Coordinates of C-alpha atoms (C1' of nucleotides) in Angstrom, one line a residue:
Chain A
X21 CA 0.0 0.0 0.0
X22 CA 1.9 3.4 -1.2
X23 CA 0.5 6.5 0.5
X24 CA -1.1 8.9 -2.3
X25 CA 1.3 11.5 -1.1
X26 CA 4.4 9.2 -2.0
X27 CA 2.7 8.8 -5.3
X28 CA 2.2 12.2 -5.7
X29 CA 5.9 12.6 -5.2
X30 CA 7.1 10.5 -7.4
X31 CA 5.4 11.8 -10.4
X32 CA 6.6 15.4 -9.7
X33 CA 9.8 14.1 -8.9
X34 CA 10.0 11.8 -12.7
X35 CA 8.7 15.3 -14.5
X36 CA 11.4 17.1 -12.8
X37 CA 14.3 14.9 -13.5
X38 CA 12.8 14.6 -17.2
X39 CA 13.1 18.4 -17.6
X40 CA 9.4 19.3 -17.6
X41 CA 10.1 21.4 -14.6
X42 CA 13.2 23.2 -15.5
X43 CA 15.9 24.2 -12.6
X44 CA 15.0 27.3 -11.4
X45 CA 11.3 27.0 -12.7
X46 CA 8.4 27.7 -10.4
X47 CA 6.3 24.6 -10.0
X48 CA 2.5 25.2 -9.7
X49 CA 0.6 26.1 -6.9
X50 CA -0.7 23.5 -4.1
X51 CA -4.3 24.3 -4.9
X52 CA -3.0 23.7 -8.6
X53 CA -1.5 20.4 -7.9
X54 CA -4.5 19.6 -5.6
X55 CA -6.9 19.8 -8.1
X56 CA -4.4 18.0 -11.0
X57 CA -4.1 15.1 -8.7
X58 CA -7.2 15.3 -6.6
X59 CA -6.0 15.7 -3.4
X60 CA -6.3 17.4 -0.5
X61 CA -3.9 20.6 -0.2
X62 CA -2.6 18.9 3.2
X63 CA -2.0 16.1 0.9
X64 CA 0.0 17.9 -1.6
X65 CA 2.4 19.4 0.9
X66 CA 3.2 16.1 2.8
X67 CA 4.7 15.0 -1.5
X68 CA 6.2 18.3 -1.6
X69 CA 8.0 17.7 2.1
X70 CA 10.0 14.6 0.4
X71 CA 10.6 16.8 -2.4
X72 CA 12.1 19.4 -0.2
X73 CA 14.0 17.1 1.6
X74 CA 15.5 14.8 -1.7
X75 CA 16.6 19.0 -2.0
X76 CA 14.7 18.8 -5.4
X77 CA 12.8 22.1 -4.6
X78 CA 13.1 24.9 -2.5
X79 CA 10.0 27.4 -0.9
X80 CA 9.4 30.5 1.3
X81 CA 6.1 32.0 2.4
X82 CA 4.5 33.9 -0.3
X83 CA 6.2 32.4 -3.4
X84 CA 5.8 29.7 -5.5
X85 CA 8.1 26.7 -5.1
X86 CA 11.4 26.7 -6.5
X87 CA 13.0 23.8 -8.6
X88 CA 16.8 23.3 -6.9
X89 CA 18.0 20.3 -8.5
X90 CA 17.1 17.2 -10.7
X91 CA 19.5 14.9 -9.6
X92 CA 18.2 11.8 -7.6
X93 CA 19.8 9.0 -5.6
X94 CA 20.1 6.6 -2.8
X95 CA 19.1 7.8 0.5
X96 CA 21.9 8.5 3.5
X97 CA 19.5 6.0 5.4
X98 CA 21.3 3.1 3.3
X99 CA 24.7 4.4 4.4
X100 CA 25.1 1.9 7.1
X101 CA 25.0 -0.9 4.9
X102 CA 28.1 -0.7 2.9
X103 CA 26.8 -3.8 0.7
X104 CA 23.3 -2.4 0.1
X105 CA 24.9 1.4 -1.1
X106 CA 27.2 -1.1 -3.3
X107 CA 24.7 -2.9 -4.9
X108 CA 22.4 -0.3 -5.4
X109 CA 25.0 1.7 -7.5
X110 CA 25.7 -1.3 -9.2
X111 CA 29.3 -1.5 -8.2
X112 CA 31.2 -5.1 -7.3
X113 CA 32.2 -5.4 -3.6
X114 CA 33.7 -7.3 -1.4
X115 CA 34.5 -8.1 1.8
X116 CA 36.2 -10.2 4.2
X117 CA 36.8 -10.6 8.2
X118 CA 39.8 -10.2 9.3
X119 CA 39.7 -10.4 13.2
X120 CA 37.4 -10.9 15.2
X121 CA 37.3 -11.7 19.3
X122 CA 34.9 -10.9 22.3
X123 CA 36.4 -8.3 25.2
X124 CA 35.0 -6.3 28.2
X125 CA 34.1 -2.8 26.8
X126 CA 36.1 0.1 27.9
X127 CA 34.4 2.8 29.5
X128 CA 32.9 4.8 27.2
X129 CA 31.9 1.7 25.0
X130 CA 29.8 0.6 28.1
X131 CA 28.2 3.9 28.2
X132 CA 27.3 3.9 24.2
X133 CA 26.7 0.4 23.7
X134 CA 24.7 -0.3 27.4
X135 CA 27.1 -3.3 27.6
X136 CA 29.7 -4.4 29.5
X137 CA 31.5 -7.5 27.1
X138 CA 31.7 -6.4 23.6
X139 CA 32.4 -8.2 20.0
X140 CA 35.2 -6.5 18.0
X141 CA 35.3 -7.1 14.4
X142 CA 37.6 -5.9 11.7
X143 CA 36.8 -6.0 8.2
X144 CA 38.2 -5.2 5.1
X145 CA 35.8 -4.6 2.5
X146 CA 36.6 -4.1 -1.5
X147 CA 35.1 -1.9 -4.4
X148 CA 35.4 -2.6 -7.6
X149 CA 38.5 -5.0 -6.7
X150 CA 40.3 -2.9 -4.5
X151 CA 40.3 -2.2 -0.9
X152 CA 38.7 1.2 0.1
X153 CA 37.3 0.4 3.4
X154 CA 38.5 -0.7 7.0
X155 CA 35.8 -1.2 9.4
X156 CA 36.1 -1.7 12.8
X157 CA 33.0 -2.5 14.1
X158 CA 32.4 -3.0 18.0
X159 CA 29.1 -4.7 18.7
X160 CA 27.2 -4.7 21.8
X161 CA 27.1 -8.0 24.1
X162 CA 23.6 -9.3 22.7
X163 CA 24.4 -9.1 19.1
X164 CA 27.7 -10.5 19.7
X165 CA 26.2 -14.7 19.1
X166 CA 24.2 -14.1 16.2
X167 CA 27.3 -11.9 14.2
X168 CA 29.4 -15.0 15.2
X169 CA 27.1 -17.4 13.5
X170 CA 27.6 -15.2 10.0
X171 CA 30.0 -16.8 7.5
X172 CA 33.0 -15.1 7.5
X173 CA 32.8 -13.8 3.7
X174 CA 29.3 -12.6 4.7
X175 CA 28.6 -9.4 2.1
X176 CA 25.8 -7.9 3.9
X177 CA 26.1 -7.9 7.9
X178 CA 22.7 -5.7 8.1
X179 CA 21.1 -8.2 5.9
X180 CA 22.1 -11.0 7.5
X181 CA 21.3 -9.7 10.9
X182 CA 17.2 -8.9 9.9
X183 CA 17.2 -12.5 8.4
X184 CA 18.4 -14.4 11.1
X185 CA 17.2 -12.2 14.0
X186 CA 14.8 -9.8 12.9
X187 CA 17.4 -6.9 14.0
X188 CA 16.7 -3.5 12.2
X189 CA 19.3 -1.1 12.4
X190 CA 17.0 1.8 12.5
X191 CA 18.8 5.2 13.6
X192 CA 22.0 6.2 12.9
X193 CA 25.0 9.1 14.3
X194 CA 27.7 9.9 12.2
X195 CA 31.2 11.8 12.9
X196 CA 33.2 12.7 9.5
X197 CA 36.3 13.4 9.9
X198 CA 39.6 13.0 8.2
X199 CA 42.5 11.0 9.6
X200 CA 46.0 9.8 8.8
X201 CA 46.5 5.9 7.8
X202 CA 48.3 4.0 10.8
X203 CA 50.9 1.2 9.8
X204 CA 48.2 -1.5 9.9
X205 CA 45.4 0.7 7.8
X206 CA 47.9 2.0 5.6
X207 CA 48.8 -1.9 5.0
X208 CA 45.4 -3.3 4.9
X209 CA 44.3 -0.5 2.2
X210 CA 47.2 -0.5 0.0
X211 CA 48.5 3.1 0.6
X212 CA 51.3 4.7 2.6
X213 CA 51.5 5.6 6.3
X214 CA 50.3 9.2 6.9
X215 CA 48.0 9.1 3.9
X216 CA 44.2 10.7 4.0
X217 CA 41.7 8.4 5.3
X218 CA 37.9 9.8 5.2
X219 CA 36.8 8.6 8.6
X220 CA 33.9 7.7 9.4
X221 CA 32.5 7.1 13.1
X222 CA 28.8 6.0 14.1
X223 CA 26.5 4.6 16.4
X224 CA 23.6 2.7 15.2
X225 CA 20.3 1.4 17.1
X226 CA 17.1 -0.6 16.9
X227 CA 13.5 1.5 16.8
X228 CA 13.5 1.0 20.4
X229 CA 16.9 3.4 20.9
X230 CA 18.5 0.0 22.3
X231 CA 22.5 0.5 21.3
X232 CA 23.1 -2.0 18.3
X233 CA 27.0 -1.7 17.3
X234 CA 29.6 1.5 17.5
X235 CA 31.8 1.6 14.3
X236 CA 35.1 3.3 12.9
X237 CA 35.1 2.6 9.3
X238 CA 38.1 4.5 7.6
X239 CA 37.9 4.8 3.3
X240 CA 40.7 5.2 1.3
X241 CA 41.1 9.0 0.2
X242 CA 39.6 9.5 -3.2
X243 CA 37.3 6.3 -3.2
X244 CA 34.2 7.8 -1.4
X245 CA 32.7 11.3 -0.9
X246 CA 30.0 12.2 1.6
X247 CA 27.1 14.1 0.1
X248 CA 24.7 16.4 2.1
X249 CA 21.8 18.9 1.0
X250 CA 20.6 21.7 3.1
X251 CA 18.6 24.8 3.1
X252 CA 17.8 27.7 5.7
X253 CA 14.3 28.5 6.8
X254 CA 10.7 26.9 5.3
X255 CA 11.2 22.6 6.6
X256 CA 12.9 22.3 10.1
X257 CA 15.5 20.2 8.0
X258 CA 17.4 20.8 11.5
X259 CA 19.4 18.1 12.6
X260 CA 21.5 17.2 15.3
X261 CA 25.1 16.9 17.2
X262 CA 26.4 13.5 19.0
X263 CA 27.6 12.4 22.1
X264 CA 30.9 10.4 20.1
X265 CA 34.1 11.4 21.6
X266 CA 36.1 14.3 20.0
X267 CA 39.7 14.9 20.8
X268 CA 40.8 17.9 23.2
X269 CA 41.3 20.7 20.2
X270 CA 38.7 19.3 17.8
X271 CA 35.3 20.6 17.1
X272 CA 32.0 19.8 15.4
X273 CA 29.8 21.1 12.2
X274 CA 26.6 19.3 13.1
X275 CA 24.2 18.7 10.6
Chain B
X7 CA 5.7 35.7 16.0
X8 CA 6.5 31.9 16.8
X9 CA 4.4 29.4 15.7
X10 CA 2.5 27.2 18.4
X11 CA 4.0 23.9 16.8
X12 CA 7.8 25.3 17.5
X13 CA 6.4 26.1 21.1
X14 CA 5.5 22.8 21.7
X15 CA 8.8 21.1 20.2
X16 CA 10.4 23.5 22.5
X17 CA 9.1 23.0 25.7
X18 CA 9.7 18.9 25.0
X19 CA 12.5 19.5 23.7
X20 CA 13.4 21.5 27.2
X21 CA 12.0 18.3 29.0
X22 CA 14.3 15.7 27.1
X23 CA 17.3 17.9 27.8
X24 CA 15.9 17.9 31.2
X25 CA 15.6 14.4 31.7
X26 CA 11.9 13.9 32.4
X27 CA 11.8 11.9 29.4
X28 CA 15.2 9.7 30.0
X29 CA 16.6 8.4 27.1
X30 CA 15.3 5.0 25.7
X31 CA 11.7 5.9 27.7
X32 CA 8.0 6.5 26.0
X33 CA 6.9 10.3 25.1
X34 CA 3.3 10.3 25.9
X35 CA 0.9 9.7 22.6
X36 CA -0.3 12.3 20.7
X37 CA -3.3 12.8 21.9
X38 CA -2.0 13.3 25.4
X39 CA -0.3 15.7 24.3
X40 CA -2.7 17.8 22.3
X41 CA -4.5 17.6 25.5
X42 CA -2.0 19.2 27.4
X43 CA -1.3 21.7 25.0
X44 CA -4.5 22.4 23.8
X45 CA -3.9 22.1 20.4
X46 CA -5.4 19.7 17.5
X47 CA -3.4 16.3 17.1
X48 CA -1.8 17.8 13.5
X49 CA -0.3 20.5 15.3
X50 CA 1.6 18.1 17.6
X51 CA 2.7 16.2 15.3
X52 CA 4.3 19.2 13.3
X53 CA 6.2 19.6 16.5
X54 CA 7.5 15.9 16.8
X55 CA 8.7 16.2 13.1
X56 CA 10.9 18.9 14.2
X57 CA 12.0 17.0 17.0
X58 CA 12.5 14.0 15.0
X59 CA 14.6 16.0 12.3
X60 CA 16.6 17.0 15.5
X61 CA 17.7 13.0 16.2
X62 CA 15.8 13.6 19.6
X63 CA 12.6 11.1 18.8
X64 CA 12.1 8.4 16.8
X65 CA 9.2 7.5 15.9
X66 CA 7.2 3.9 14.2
X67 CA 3.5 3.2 13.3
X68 CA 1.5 1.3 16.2
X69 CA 4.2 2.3 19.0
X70 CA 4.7 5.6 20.9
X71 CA 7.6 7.5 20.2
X72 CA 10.6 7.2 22.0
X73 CA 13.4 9.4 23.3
X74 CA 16.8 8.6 21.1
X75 CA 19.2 11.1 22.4
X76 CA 18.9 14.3 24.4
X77 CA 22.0 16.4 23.6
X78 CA 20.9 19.5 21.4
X79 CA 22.7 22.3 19.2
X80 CA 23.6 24.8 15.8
X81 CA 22.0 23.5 13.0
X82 CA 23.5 22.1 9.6
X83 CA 21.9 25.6 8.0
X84 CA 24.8 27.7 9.7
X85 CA 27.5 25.7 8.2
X86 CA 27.7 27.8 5.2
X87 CA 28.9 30.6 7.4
X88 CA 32.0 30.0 9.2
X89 CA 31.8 32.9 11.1
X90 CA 28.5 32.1 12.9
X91 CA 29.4 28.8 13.6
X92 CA 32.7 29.9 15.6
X93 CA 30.5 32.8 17.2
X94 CA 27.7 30.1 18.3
X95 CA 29.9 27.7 19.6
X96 CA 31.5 30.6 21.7
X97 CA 35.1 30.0 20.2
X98 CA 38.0 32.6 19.0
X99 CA 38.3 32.9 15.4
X100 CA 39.4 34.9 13.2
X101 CA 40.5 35.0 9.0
X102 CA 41.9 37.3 6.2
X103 CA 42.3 37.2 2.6
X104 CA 45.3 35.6 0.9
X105 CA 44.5 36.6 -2.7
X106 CA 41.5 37.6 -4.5
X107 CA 41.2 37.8 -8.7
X108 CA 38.7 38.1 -11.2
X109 CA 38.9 35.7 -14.1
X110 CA 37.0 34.0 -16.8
X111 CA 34.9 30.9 -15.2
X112 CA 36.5 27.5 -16.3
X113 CA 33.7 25.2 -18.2
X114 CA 32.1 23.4 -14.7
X115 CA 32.3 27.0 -13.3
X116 CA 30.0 28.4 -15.4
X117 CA 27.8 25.6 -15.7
X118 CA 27.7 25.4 -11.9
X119 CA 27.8 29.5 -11.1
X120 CA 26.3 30.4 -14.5
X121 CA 28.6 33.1 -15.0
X122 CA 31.5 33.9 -17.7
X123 CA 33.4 35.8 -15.3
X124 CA 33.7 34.9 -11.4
X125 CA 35.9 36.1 -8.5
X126 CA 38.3 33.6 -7.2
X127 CA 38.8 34.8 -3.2
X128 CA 41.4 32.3 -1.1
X129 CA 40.9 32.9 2.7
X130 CA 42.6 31.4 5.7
X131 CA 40.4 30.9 9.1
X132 CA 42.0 30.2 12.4
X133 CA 40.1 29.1 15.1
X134 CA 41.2 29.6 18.7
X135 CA 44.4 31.2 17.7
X136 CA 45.5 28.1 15.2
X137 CA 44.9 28.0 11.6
X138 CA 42.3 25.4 10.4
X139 CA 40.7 26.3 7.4
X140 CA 41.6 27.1 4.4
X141 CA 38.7 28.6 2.0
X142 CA 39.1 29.2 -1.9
X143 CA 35.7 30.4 -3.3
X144 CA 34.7 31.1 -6.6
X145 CA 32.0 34.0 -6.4
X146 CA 29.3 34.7 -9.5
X147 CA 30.5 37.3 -11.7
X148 CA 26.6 39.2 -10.6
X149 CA 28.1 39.2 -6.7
X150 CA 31.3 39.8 -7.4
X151 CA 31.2 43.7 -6.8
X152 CA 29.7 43.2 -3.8
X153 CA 32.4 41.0 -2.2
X154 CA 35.4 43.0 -3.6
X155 CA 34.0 45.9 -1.3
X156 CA 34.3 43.9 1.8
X157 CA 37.0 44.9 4.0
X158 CA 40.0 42.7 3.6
X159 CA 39.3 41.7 8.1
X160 CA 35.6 40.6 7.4
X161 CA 34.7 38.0 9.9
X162 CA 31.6 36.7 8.4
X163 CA 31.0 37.1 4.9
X164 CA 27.8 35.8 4.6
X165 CA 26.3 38.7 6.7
X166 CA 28.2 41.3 5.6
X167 CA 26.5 40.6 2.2
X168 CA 23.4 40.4 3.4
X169 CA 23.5 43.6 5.4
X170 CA 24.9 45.4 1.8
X171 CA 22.4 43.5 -0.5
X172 CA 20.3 42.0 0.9
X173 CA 21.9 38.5 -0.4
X174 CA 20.8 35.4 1.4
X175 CA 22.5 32.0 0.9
X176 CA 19.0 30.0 1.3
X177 CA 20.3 26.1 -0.5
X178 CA 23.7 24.3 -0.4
X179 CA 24.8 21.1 -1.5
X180 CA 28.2 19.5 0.3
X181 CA 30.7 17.2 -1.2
X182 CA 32.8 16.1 2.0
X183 CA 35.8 13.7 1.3
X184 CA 39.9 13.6 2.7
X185 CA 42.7 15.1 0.5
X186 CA 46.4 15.3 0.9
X187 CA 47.5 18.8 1.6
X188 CA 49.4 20.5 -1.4
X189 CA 52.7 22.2 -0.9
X190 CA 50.7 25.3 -0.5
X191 CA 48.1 24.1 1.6
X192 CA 50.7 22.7 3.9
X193 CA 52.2 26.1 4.4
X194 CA 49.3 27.9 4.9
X195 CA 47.4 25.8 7.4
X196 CA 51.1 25.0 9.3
X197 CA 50.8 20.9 8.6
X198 CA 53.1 18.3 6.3
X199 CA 52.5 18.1 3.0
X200 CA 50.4 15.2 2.3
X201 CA 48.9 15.5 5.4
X202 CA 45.3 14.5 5.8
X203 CA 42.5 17.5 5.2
X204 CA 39.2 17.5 5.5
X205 CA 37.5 18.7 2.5
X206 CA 34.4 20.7 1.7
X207 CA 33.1 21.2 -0.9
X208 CA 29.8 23.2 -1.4
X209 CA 27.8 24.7 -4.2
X210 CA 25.5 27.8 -2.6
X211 CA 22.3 29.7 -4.3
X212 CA 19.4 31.8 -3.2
X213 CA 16.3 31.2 -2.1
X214 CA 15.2 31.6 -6.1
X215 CA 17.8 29.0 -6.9
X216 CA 20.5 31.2 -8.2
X217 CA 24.1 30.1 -8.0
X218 CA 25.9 32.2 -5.8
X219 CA 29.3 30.7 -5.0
X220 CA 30.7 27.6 -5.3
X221 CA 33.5 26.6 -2.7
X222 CA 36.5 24.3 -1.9
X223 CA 37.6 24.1 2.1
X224 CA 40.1 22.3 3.7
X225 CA 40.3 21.5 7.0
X226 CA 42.9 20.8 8.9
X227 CA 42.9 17.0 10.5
X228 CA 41.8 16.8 13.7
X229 CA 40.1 20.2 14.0
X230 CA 36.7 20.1 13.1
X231 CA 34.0 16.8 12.1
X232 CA 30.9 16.9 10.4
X233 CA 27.8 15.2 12.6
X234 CA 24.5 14.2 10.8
X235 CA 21.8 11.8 12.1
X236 CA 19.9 9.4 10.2
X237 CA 17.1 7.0 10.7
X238 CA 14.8 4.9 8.0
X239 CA 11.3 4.7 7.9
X240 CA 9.4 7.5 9.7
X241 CA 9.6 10.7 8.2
X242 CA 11.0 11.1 5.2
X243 CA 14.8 12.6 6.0
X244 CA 16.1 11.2 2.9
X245 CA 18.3 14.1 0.9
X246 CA 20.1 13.7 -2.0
X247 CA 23.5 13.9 -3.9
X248 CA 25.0 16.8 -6.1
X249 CA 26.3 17.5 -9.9
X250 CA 29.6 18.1 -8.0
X251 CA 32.0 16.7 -10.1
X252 CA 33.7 13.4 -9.4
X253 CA 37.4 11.5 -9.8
X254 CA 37.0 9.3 -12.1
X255 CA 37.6 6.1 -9.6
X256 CA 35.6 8.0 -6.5
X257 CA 32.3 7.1 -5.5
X258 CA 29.6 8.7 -3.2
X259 CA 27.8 8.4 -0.2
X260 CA 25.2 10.7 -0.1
X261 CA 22.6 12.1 2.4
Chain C
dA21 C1' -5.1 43.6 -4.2
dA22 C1' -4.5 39.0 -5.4
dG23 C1' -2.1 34.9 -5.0
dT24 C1' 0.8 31.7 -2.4
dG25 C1' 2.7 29.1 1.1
dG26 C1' 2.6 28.5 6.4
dT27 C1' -0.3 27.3 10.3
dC28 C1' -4.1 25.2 12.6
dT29 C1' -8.5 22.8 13.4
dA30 C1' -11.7 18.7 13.8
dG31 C1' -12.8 15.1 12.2
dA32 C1' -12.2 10.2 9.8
dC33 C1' -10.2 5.7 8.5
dC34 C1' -6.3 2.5 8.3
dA35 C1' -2.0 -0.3 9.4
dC36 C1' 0.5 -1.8 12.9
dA37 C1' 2.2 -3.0 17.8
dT38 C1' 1.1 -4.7 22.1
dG39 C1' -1.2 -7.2 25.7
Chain D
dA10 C1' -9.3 -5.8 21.4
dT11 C1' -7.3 -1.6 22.2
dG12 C1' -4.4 2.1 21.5
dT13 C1' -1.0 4.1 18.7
dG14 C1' 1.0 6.6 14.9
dG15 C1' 0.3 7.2 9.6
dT16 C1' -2.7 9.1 6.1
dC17 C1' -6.2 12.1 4.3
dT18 C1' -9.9 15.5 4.0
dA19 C1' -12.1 20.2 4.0
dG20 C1' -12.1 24.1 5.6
dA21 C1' -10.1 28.5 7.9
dC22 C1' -7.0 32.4 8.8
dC23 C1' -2.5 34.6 8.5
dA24 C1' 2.1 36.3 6.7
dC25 C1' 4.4 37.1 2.9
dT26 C1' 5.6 38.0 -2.1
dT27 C1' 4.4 39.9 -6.3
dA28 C1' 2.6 42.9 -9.4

DNA sequence: AAGTGGTCTAGACCACATG
DNA sequence: ATGTGGTCTAGACCACTTA
C-alpha cells in the first residue's frame, strides 16, 4: 500500500528529472496540484515535504516553489549498509573478516553500547576489486552470538542480521572526519603511512533506541565522498550533534 | 511571531534535555499531548517532526515514540557561514584574505555559477588562535562587486553581504571527502605536505535557486568533524546527492 | 489587491504494535 | 481488542511575495 502523497511525489519528482520542470522553474501552486491530482492541499504538501528534503525544490512563504535540483539517488538512510549502497550503485564489492574476538568494553563503550562484554570485528571490504574500506565494528554483548554465527565472507552484515534475527538497524550518528593511515590501515588498504583516510565514526540502534554496534570505518582518500543537501528556513531540515568522543582541540559542524 | 507547533517542540525539547523523558523511555501519545497543550493532534505532530529532524525522537506506526538522544545544538543551516558557527559555539576565530582575482569561469564554473566571469577569493580561518581552514571560493561574476567591497578583516562574509544587498545564501549542496595537503596548503594551514584535510566542498544559491558561490575548504585533521543523524522509515529525512564533479575512480555516499 | 505558502483545526479511517 | 501513529480530508486564517 503506497501512501497517495508518495505517489504524488514520485510523479513530480520523474517530470522534474525529465526536464518538464526546468531548474530554477516555479512549480505550480498546491491548490493547482491539488486539483491535478485530486488531493487534499494537506495532501500535496506532505509530497512536496519529500521533495524538499530529496533537496529537489526549495520554498518560502508567499512564493511559489522553486526547482533546486534534478538529480536523484540513494538515500543516507542506506549508508550503514556498505553492501546495500554497493549494490544499489551497481558496483562489485567485497568483503572479508579479518579479526574478530569478544572483550570487556572500555568505559565509554559501556556507556554507548549499554554493555559491558563487547564483540570487536575488523573488516576489510573491497570496491570494484580494491580495498577502500577498513571497518572496525564493535558490537554490543547481545548481538555479539548471532554476528558470530555469520560466515566469514558474509557481504551484507545488516542483511544477514534482519534474516536471522529480525534486527533492524533503524537510527544512525555519524562523525566525518579526516585522519592519517596508521601502519596496519595504511597496509590493509594498499597506501602509505600518513596518507588521508575519510573517517567515518557512528552509532547505530534498533527502533527501540537500544545500542546495536559503534563503528570506525576509515575509506581510502579518493574512493568515497560524503554528500549532504541543506537549506535555511521553510522545513525544520534541522538536525543534530552527538555524544561520540572528540579529541581535546577538535570541534563539530553538526548537521 | 512563533508558531504554536515550535512552542510545543520546544518545551519537549526543554523536557528531554531535562531528563523527564530519559533516554530509551515513552513520550506520551499524541493525543496526550494535544490535550496538554491544547492544540489539534496535527499541530503536535508538526512539532514531533521537528524534534524528529533534530535525532531527539524516533518514531514507528502502532508504537509511541521514544526518546533517542537528548544532547541539542547549531543546526546544519549555519554551516555555510564559518563565522557564525565559531561565534555560536563561543570560540576565538578569526580570517583574512590571501589573494583575490577576477577571471574567466573554467567550463564546470560556469555551468555550476552560471557566469563567464567569477571572483576567485582564497581565505585562511583560524580558530582559537591556530589555523584550520583554508577557504578558496569562486564567487558569480553578478556578486562579485559586492564582495570586492568587503573589508580585507571581514569576519563573516555571509552577513556582511546580506546587510549590503540583501543576499541570502537559502540552499547548499556538500561534497565532503579527505585530500592530501598541497605544498601550499601545507604552508598555509602549518601541517606536512600530504597530510590529511578534511574537504568541503559546497555549491550555494538563493532562495530563487541562483548560484551564488561555489567553494573548496580544507580542513585541517583533527580540528573540526561533520555530525548528521539518520534514521529509515518514519519521516522522510532522505536528501540527495550533487552534480559536483567526481574522480574518475571515487564514488559517493550521499545524504 | 490577489495569490501563495505556512499554520491550525476537527474530524475520519487505516495499518501496525502490544497485551 | 485496544491504542498508537500514519494518512487524508475540507475548511479556515494569516504572513508574505508579487505585481
Amino acid at each position: 500500500m503506497v501512501a497517495r502523497y508518495e505517489r504524488i511525489a514520485d510523479e513530480l519528482r520523474s517530470e522534474i528529472i525529465a526536464g518538464a520542470h526546468p531548474v530554477g522553474s516555479q512549480l505550480p501552486s498546491e491548490a493547482e496540484l491539488a486539483g491535478r491530482f485530486g488531493a487534499a492541499r494537506g495532501t500535496v504538501r506532505q509530497a512536496m515535504a519529500v521533495l524538499a528534503a530529496e533537496g529537489l525544490v526549495g520554498s518560502r512563504q508567499g512564493a511559489r516553489r522553486i526547482v533546486l535540483g534534478r538529480t536523484r539517488s540513494q538515500s543516507f538512510a542506506e549508508l550503514h549498509s556498505f553492501a546495500q549502497w554497493a549494490r544499489a550503485n551497481g558496483y562489485r564489492f567485497g568483503g572479508q573478516v579479518i579479526t574478530s574476538r569478544r572483550r570487556p568494553a572500555s568505559g565509554a563503550e559501556s556507556a554507548r553500547l549499554a554493555s559491558e562484554e563487547v564483540l570487536e570485528v575488523l573488516r576489510l571490504r573491497s570496491l570494484e576489486d580494491e580495498p577502500v574500506l577498513l571497518e572496525r565494528t564493535v558490537y554490543a554483548g547481545w548481538v555479539a552470538p548471532a554476528v558470530e554465527r555469520l560466515p566469514a565472507g558474509c557481504e551484507s552484515v545488516t542483511e544477514a542480521l534482519y534474516e536471522s534475527i529480525g534486527l533492524v538497524f533503524a537510527y544512525g550518528e555519524h562523525l566525518i572526519d579526516a585522519v592519517p593511515a596508521g601502519t596496519r590501515d595504511a597496509g590493509l588498504l594498499g597506501v602509505r603511512r600518513g596518507s588521508p583516510l575519510l573517517r567515518q565514526r557512528r552509532v547505530t540502534t534498533t527502533h527501540e533506541g537500544r545500542p546495536v554496534e559503534s563503528s570506525d570505518d576509515r575509506y581510502r582518500a579518493g574512493s568515497v565522498a560524503f554528500s549532504i543537501r541543506n537549506s535555511i528556513g521553510a522545513n525544520p531540515l534541522v538536525r543534530q550533534a552527538g555524544d561520540l568522543r572528540l579529541g581535546p582541540r577538535e570541534h563539530m559542524f553538526e548537521s
